[in-house]
C-alpha atoms as a printed R data frame, in Angstrom:
    type eleno elety resid chain resno      x       y       z
1   ATOM     1    CA   MET     A     1 54.540 -45.746 -11.331
2   ATOM     2    CA   LYS     A     2 51.802 -44.720  -8.956
3   ATOM     3    CA   ARG     A     3 48.293 -43.805  -9.999
4   ATOM     4    CA   ASP     A     4 48.654 -40.171  -8.824
5   ATOM     5    CA   GLU     A     5 51.829 -39.736 -10.878
6   ATOM     6    CA   LEU     A     6 49.928 -40.886 -13.962
7   ATOM     7    CA   LEU     A     7 47.139 -38.417 -13.180
8   ATOM     8    CA   ASP     A     8 49.756 -35.681 -12.736
9   ATOM     9    CA   ALA     A     9 51.137 -36.521 -16.176
10  ATOM    10    CA   ALA     A    10 47.651 -36.355 -17.700
11  ATOM    11    CA   GLU     A    11 47.106 -32.949 -16.068
12  ATOM    12    CA   ARG     A    12 50.420 -31.666 -17.425
13  ATOM    13    CA   LEU     A    13 49.465 -32.882 -20.874
14  ATOM    14    CA   LEU     A    14 46.065 -31.195 -20.679
15  ATOM    15    CA   ALA     A    15 47.518 -27.946 -19.361
16  ATOM    16    CA   ASP     A    16 50.368 -27.841 -21.882
17  ATOM    17    CA   ARG     A    17 48.760 -29.218 -25.030
18  ATOM    18    CA   GLY     A    18 44.987 -29.219 -24.558
19  ATOM    19    CA   ALA     A    19 42.271 -31.836 -24.560
20  ATOM    20    CA   SER     A    20 42.858 -33.017 -28.119
21  ATOM    21    CA   ALA     A    21 46.358 -34.162 -27.135
22  ATOM    22    CA   LEU     A    22 45.083 -36.437 -24.383
23  ATOM    23    CA   THR     A    23 45.403 -40.001 -25.605
24  ATOM    24    CA   LEU     A    24 46.532 -43.007 -23.634
25  ATOM    25    CA   ALA     A    25 49.697 -43.190 -25.726
26  ATOM    26    CA   THR     A    26 50.645 -39.524 -25.189
27  ATOM    27    CA   CYS     A    27 49.771 -39.751 -21.503
28  ATOM    28    CA   ALA     A    28 52.016 -42.809 -21.113
29  ATOM    29    CA   GLN     A    29 54.794 -41.025 -22.996
30  ATOM    30    CA   THR     A    30 54.402 -37.898 -20.827
31  ATOM    31    CA   ALA     A    31 54.534 -40.069 -17.704
32  ATOM    32    CA   GLY     A    32 57.551 -41.986 -18.979
33  ATOM    33    CA   VAL     A    33 55.842 -45.374 -18.800
34  ATOM    34    CA   SER     A    34 54.721 -47.932 -21.311
35  ATOM    35    CA   LYS     A    35 51.162 -47.819 -22.545
36  ATOM    36    CA   GLY     A    36 50.687 -51.153 -20.782
37  ATOM    37    CA   GLY     A    37 51.805 -49.568 -17.521
38  ATOM    38    CA   LEU     A    38 49.166 -46.885 -17.966
39  ATOM    39    CA   LEU     A    39 46.513 -49.433 -18.951
40  ATOM    40    CA   TYR     A    40 47.184 -51.306 -15.705
41  ATOM    41    CA   HIS     A    41 45.652 -48.325 -13.853
42  ATOM    42    CA   PHE     A    42 43.315 -46.873 -16.497
43  ATOM    43    CA   ASN     A    43 41.819 -49.170 -19.111
44  ATOM    44    CA   SER     A    44 40.422 -46.329 -21.235
45  ATOM    45    CA   LYS     A    45 40.663 -42.607 -21.783
46  ATOM    46    CA   GLU     A    46 37.245 -42.234 -20.164
47  ATOM    47    CA   THR     A    47 38.460 -44.053 -17.042
48  ATOM    48    CA   LEU     A    48 41.454 -41.718 -16.905
49  ATOM    49    CA   ILE     A    49 39.258 -38.610 -17.246
50  ATOM    50    CA   ARG     A    50 36.837 -39.943 -14.609
51  ATOM    51    CA   ALA     A    51 39.764 -40.383 -12.219
52  ATOM    52    CA   LEU     A    52 40.945 -36.832 -12.941
53  ATOM    53    CA   VAL     A    53 37.482 -35.436 -12.222
54  ATOM    54    CA   GLU     A    54 37.172 -37.496  -9.026
55  ATOM    55    CA   ARG     A    55 40.568 -36.278  -7.831
56  ATOM    56    CA   LEU     A    56 39.624 -32.671  -8.612
57  ATOM    57    CA   ILE     A    57 36.487 -32.996  -6.488
58  ATOM    58    CA   ALA     A    58 38.286 -34.743  -3.633
59  ATOM    59    CA   ASP     A    59 41.048 -32.133  -3.688
60  ATOM    60    CA   PHE     A    60 38.639 -29.206  -3.351
61  ATOM    61    CA   ASP     A    61 36.621 -31.021  -0.689
62  ATOM    62    CA   GLN     A    62 39.873 -31.514   1.219
63  ATOM    63    CA   LEU     A    63 40.697 -27.812   0.962
64  ATOM    64    CA   ILE     A    64 37.270 -26.931   2.347
65  ATOM    65    CA   GLY     A    65 37.751 -29.510   5.108
66  ATOM    66    CA   GLU     A    66 41.130 -28.091   6.133
67  ATOM    67    CA   HIS     A    67 39.277 -25.234   7.766
68  ATOM    68    CA   PRO     A    68 37.302 -25.985  10.927
69  ATOM    69    CA   PRO     A    69 33.570 -26.426  10.481
70  ATOM    70    CA   PRO     A    70 31.253 -23.719  11.785
71  ATOM    71    CA   GLY     A    71 29.845 -23.947  15.282
72  ATOM    72    CA   GLY     A    72 32.748 -25.871  16.777
73  ATOM    73    CA   PRO     A    73 33.453 -25.961  20.505
74  ATOM    74    CA   SER     A    74 33.822 -22.213  20.747
75  ATOM    75    CA   GLY     A    75 30.554 -21.387  19.006
76  ATOM    76    CA   PRO     A    76 29.692 -19.911  15.619
77  ATOM    77    CA   SER     A    77 32.488 -17.323  15.545
78  ATOM    78    CA   GLY     A    78 35.334 -19.814  15.739
79  ATOM    79    CA   PRO     A    79 38.556 -19.225  17.660
80  ATOM    80    CA   ASN     A    80 41.444 -17.121  16.370
81  ATOM    81    CA   GLY     A    81 39.595 -15.818  13.329
82  ATOM    82    CA   GLN     A    82 38.846 -19.254  11.946
83  ATOM    83    CA   PRO     A    83 36.114 -19.412   9.321
84  ATOM    84    CA   ARG     A    84 32.641 -19.262  10.832
85  ATOM    85    CA   THR     A    85 30.577 -20.435   7.889
86  ATOM    86    CA   TYR     A    86 30.760 -22.832   4.990
87  ATOM    87    CA   THR     A    87 31.041 -19.891   2.605
88  ATOM    88    CA   GLU     A    88 34.073 -18.561   4.479
89  ATOM    89    CA   ARG     A    89 35.656 -22.019   4.217
90  ATOM    90    CA   TYR     A    90 34.756 -22.041   0.512
91  ATOM    91    CA   VAL     A    91 36.467 -18.669  -0.007
92  ATOM    92    CA   HIS     A    92 39.581 -19.818   1.859
93  ATOM    93    CA   ALA     A    93 39.655 -23.061  -0.169
94  ATOM    94    CA   THR     A    94 39.319 -21.175  -3.455
95  ATOM    95    CA   PHE     A    95 42.230 -18.881  -2.729
96  ATOM    96    CA   ALA     A    96 44.315 -21.710  -1.253
97  ATOM    97    CA   ALA     A    97 43.873 -23.578  -4.536
98  ATOM    98    CA   LEU     A    98 44.971 -20.485  -6.402
99  ATOM    99    CA   ARG     A    99 48.048 -19.977  -4.179
100 ATOM   100    CA   THR     A   100 49.158 -23.606  -4.387
101 ATOM   101    CA   GLY     A   101 48.890 -23.961  -8.146
102 ATOM   102    CA   ARG     A   102 45.967 -26.365  -8.099
103 ATOM   103    CA   LEU     A   103 44.299 -24.494 -10.935
104 ATOM   104    CA   ARG     A   104 45.866 -26.936 -13.365
105 ATOM   105    CA   ARG     A   105 43.468 -29.548 -12.060
106 ATOM   106    CA   TRP     A   106 40.607 -27.586 -13.561
107 ATOM   107    CA   ALA     A   107 42.054 -28.356 -16.981
108 ATOM   108    CA   VAL     A   108 40.352 -31.736 -16.603
109 ATOM   109    CA   VAL     A   109 37.044 -30.003 -17.144
110 ATOM   110    CA   THR     A   110 38.213 -29.161 -20.639
111 ATOM   111    CA   ALA     A   111 39.061 -32.799 -21.237
112 ATOM   112    CA   ALA     A   112 35.702 -33.983 -19.990
113 ATOM   113    CA   ALA     A   113 33.626 -31.255 -21.641
114 ATOM   114    CA   GLY     A   114 32.970 -33.360 -24.723
115 ATOM   115    CA   ASP     A   115 31.158 -36.025 -22.711
116 ATOM   116    CA   PRO     A   116 28.370 -34.926 -20.340
117 ATOM   117    CA   ASP     A   117 28.507 -38.265 -18.514
118 ATOM   118    CA   LEU     A   118 32.101 -37.596 -17.499
119 ATOM   119    CA   LEU     A   119 31.088 -34.190 -16.139
120 ATOM   120    CA   ALA     A   120 28.184 -35.558 -14.073
121 ATOM   121    CA   PRO     A   121 30.249 -36.003 -10.872
122 ATOM   122    CA   LEU     A   122 31.618 -32.466 -11.206
123 ATOM   123    CA   ARG     A   123 28.130 -31.058 -11.744
124 ATOM   124    CA   GLU     A   124 26.964 -32.868  -8.602
125 ATOM   125    CA   ALA     A   125 29.930 -31.548  -6.603
126 ATOM   126    CA   MET     A   126 29.361 -28.024  -7.906
127 ATOM   127    CA   ALA     A   127 25.703 -28.187  -6.861
128 ATOM   128    CA   ARG     A   128 26.793 -29.390  -3.415
129 ATOM   129    CA   TRP     A   129 29.486 -26.703  -3.065
130 ATOM   130    CA   HIS     A   130 26.999 -23.991  -3.958
131 ATOM   131    CA   SER     A   131 24.163 -25.213  -1.761
132 ATOM   132    CA   ASP     A   132 25.819 -26.741   1.333
133 ATOM   133    CA   GLU     A   133 24.783 -24.949   4.491
134 ATOM   134    CA   LEU     A   134 23.497 -21.968   2.505
135 ATOM   135    CA   ALA     A   135 20.332 -21.687   4.615
136 ATOM   136    CA   ARG     A   136 22.491 -21.521   7.777
137 ATOM   137    CA   GLU     A   137 24.466 -18.515   6.548
138 ATOM   138    CA   PRO     A   138 23.772 -15.116   8.185
139 ATOM   139    CA   ASP     A   139 22.703 -13.759   4.769
140 ATOM   140    CA   PRO     A   140 22.185 -16.598   2.277
141 ATOM   141    CA   ALA     A   141 21.904 -14.238  -0.705
142 ATOM   142    CA   VAL     A   142 25.256 -12.570   0.025
143 ATOM   143    CA   SER     A   143 26.835 -15.987   0.605
144 ATOM   144    CA   GLU     A   144 25.538 -17.149  -2.757
145 ATOM   145    CA   VAL     A   145 27.008 -14.076  -4.472
146 ATOM   146    CA   VAL     A   146 30.376 -14.650  -2.758
147 ATOM   147    CA   ARG     A   147 30.434 -18.304  -3.850
148 ATOM   148    CA   LEU     A   148 29.650 -17.257  -7.412
149 ATOM   149    CA   ALA     A   149 32.382 -14.606  -7.239
150 ATOM   150    CA   CYS     A   150 34.823 -17.378  -6.298
151 ATOM   151    CA   GLU     A   151 33.831 -19.193  -9.484
152 ATOM   152    CA   GLY     A   152 34.698 -16.040 -11.406
153 ATOM   153    CA   VAL     A   153 38.091 -15.927  -9.699
154 ATOM   154    CA   TRP     A   154 38.726 -19.522 -10.797
155 ATOM   155    CA   GLU     A   155 37.731 -18.700 -14.345
156 ATOM   156    CA   VAL     A   156 39.916 -15.618 -14.649
157 ATOM   157    CA   ALA     A   157 42.897 -17.191 -12.890
158 ATOM   158    CA   THR     A   158 42.632 -20.265 -15.124
159 ATOM   159    CA   HIS     A   159 42.292 -18.471 -18.456
160 ATOM   160    CA   ALA     A   160 44.275 -15.286 -17.787
161 ATOM   161    CA   PRO     A   161 46.775 -16.316 -15.097
162 ATOM   162    CA   GLY     A   162 48.903 -13.188 -15.299
163 ATOM   163    CA   LEU     A   163 46.045 -10.711 -15.209
164 ATOM   164    CA   TYR     A   164 46.160 -10.128 -11.446
165 ATOM   165    CA   SER     A   165 48.980 -10.256  -8.924
166 ATOM   166    CA   GLN     A   166 48.941 -12.497  -5.886
167 ATOM   167    CA   GLN     A   167 48.519  -9.379  -3.756
168 ATOM   168    CA   HIS     A   168 45.405  -8.497  -5.734
169 ATOM   169    CA   TYR     A   169 43.998 -11.970  -5.094
170 ATOM   170    CA   ASP     A   170 44.863 -11.678  -1.387
171 ATOM   171    CA   ASP     A   171 43.000  -8.368  -1.235
172 ATOM   172    CA   LEU     A   172 40.054  -9.835  -3.116
173 ATOM   173    CA   GLU     A   173 39.882 -12.752  -0.689
174 ATOM   174    CA   GLN     A   174 39.710 -10.334   2.251
175 ATOM   175    CA   ARG     A   175 37.013  -8.255   0.550
176 ATOM   176    CA   LEU     A   176 34.893 -11.325  -0.156
177 ATOM   177    CA   LEU     A   177 35.252 -12.438   3.472
178 ATOM   178    CA   ALA     A   178 34.314  -8.943   4.652
179 ATOM   179    CA   MET     A   179 31.090  -9.152   2.636
180 ATOM   180    CA   LEU     A   180 30.099 -12.144   4.770
181 ATOM   181    CA   ARG     A   181 30.423 -10.347   8.108
């Protein structure tokens, strides 16, 4: 079994049964492998949680990176309505994560919450996501508010997934982007 499949199993376990259910034995059982097979990749629960947090960070960084950076060859506006600023890319990444079901990955935060050391990489990434290129934004204060609003979207969509329709989220994404222009 591949490492990512084991991480997927741990995420399913966290999402379905909560942090207290995450043990190496239950993770192995959920993945359909022996505990030894799991231990080959992750020698402790902390190592498993660290890997989940690292994957969460890399996944969101990838979503941000899927949009062209500002100031490309065609200047700060970007061609064909592409995002102009980091905050626009951040908004697009947030709603892309929502649309593609990546919210489950945020369940790892629950698993790591009991150990501040395991959350350190996520805290660093969060600080980076909320400060990157902020001074280069047309209105840094508005950009900061929009980034914080995206955090609220994550929170609501994670804890009350049926509260809003996809259309509502699509409209909200457009309104947040409009605030930046």
